Coordinates of C-alpha atoms in Angstrom, one line a residue:
M22 CA 21.6 4.2 3.2
T23 CA 19.4 2.5 0.6
I24 CA 20.7 -0.1 -1.8
E25 CA 19.4 0.5 -5.3
N26 CA 17.8 -2.4 -7.0
A27 CA 19.4 -3.5 -10.3
A28 CA 17.3 -3.2 -13.4
V29 CA 17.6 -5.0 -16.7
N30 CA 15.4 -5.9 -19.6
F31 CA 13.6 -9.2 -19.3
S32 CA 15.4 -10.4 -22.5
E33 CA 18.7 -10.0 -20.7
L34 CA 17.6 -12.7 -18.2
V35 CA 16.5 -15.0 -21.0
N36 CA 19.7 -14.5 -23.1
K37 CA 22.3 -14.1 -20.4
N38 CA 20.8 -15.8 -17.4
R39 CA 23.9 -16.6 -15.5
Q40 CA 25.3 -13.1 -15.7
T41 CA 22.0 -11.5 -15.0
L42 CA 21.2 -13.7 -12.0
A43 CA 24.7 -13.0 -10.6
R44 CA 23.6 -9.4 -10.2
L45 CA 21.4 -10.6 -7.3
Q46 CA 24.7 -11.0 -5.3
E47 CA 25.1 -7.2 -5.5
S48 CA 21.4 -6.1 -5.2
P49 CA 18.6 -7.5 -3.1
R50 CA 16.2 -7.4 -6.0
L51 CA 16.4 -7.3 -9.8
L52 CA 13.8 -5.3 -11.7
L53 CA 12.9 -6.9 -15.0
H54 CA 11.5 -4.5 -17.6
R55 CA 9.1 -6.2 -20.0
R56 CA 7.8 -4.8 -23.2
D57 CA 4.6 -6.9 -23.3
G58 CA 3.5 -6.6 -19.7
E59 CA 4.0 -5.4 -16.2
D60 CA 7.6 -5.2 -14.9
L61 CA 8.7 -8.0 -12.6
V62 CA 10.9 -8.1 -9.5
L63 CA 13.2 -11.1 -9.1
T64 CA 14.7 -11.9 -5.7
T65 CA 15.9 -14.9 -3.9
A66 CA 13.6 -17.1 -1.8
A67 CA 15.6 -16.3 1.3
R68 CA 15.3 -12.5 0.7
A69 CA 11.6 -12.8 0.1
E70 CA 11.2 -14.8 3.3
Q71 CA 13.3 -12.2 5.3
D72 CA 11.1 -9.4 3.9
Q73 CA 7.9 -11.2 4.9
T74 CA 9.3 -11.9 8.4
V75 CA 10.1 -8.2 8.9
V76 CA 6.6 -7.1 7.6
S77 CA 4.9 -9.7 9.8
A78 CA 6.9 -8.7 12.9
A79 CA 6.1 -5.0 12.3
T80 CA 2.5 -5.8 11.9
R81 CA 2.3 -7.9 15.0
M82 CA 4.1 -5.2 17.1
L83 CA 1.8 -2.5 15.8
A84 CA -1.3 -4.6 16.5
A85 CA -0.1 -5.5 20.0
M86 CA 0.7 -1.9 20.7
A87 CA -2.7 -0.7 19.5
R88 CA -4.5 -3.3 21.7
R89 CA -2.7 -2.4 24.9
E90 CA -3.0 0.5 27.2
P91 CA -5.8 3.1 26.4
G92 CA -3.1 5.6 25.6
S93 CA -1.6 3.4 22.9
M94 CA -4.2 4.4 20.3
E95 CA -3.4 8.1 21.0
L96 CA 0.2 7.3 20.4
L97 CA -0.7 5.7 17.1
L98 CA -2.8 8.7 16.2
D99 CA 0.1 10.9 17.0
I100 CA 2.6 9.1 14.8
L101 CA 0.3 8.5 11.8
P102 CA 1.0 12.0 10.3
D103 CA 4.7 11.3 10.3
A104 CA 4.1 8.0 8.3
F105 CA 1.3 9.3 6.2
P106 CA 1.3 13.1 5.9
W107 CA -1.9 13.2 4.0
V108 CA -3.9 12.1 7.2
R109 CA -3.7 15.7 8.3
F110 CA -6.6 16.4 6.0
L111 CA -8.9 13.7 7.6
P112 CA -11.4 14.8 10.3
A113 CA -10.5 13.5 13.7
G114 CA -13.2 10.7 13.6
D115 CA -12.0 9.5 10.2
L116 CA -8.4 9.5 11.4
H117 CA -9.4 7.3 14.3
A118 CA -11.4 5.0 11.9
F119 CA -8.4 4.9 9.6
A120 CA -6.0 3.8 12.4
V121 CA -8.3 1.1 13.6
E122 CA -9.0 -0.2 10.1
L123 CA -5.3 -0.1 9.2
V124 CA -4.3 -2.2 12.2
D125 CA -7.1 -4.7 11.6
T126 CA -6.4 -5.0 7.9
M127 CA -2.7 -5.4 8.5
R128 CA -3.3 -8.2 10.9
A129 CA -5.8 -10.0 8.6
A130 CA -3.5 -9.5 5.6
D131 CA -0.5 -10.9 7.5
S132 CA -2.5 -14.0 8.5
L133 CA -2.9 -14.6 4.7
G134 CA 0.6 -13.6 3.7
N135 CA -1.0 -11.2 1.1
S136 CA -0.6 -7.4 1.5
A137 CA -2.9 -6.4 -1.4
S138 CA -5.7 -5.4 1.0
V139 CA -3.4 -3.1 3.0
A140 CA -2.3 -1.4 -0.2
Q141 CA -5.9 -0.9 -1.3
L142 CA -6.9 0.4 2.1
L143 CA -4.1 3.0 2.0
I144 CA -5.0 4.1 -1.5
A145 CA -8.7 4.5 -0.5
W146 CA -8.0 6.5 2.6
Q147 CA -5.5 8.7 0.7
H148 CA -8.2 9.5 -1.8
T149 CA -10.6 10.3 1.0
A150 CA -7.9 12.7 2.4
E151 CA -7.6 14.3 -1.1
V152 CA -11.3 15.0 -1.1
Y153 CA -11.1 16.7 2.3
S154 CA -8.1 18.7 1.2
D155 CA -10.0 20.3 -1.6
P156 CA -13.0 22.5 -0.4
A157 CA -14.6 22.7 -3.9
L158 CA -14.4 18.9 -4.4
L159 CA -15.7 18.2 -0.8
A160 CA -18.6 20.6 -1.4
A161 CA -19.5 19.0 -4.8
L162 CA -19.4 15.5 -3.3
T163 CA -21.3 16.2 -0.1
R164 CA -24.0 18.6 -1.2
D165 CA -27.6 17.4 -1.6
H166 CA -28.6 17.3 -5.2
D167 CA -32.4 17.2 -4.5
E168 CA -33.2 15.0 -7.3
D169 CA -33.2 11.3 -8.2
Y170 CA -31.2 10.4 -11.2
G171 CA -32.8 7.0 -11.5
P172 CA -31.3 3.6 -11.1
A173 CA -27.6 3.3 -11.6
P174 CA -26.6 1.0 -14.5
D175 CA -24.9 -2.2 -13.7
P176 CA -21.2 -1.6 -14.3
R177 CA -20.8 -5.1 -15.7
D178 CA -23.2 -4.2 -18.5
V179 CA -21.2 -1.2 -19.7
A180 CA -19.2 -2.1 -22.8

């Protein structure tokens, strides 16, 4: 059973802070909708620390499992399609590369306490799987174009 996060407008926190913060007693997180920016999530420091402890423990167990017996990598490769159904479109070699890179990136990110690199890795590999899932797109991206289009412009110079 999943507990739904409460959601309020940011102005409600500003105008009725006691009542709004009291909602954290009923919900682990409070989603704050903002008109002028990205929504925010408010939680208690204790809850955030618990969440980080759980993620860190899962990361360490996964990394330890992947480093153990030779068969552990095969087990990881077997369970990845359950966790990430899109990996079914990756070639076997890429699936193995994804598994290794995922474990390594999770360990490194955990050591910093910042999961942004893991999220980016998952997005990048999912896009790779999308390309493999579409034969026309795969053909367009992998065919030899037999011509040089000249130097690529520096993206920082594009207005």
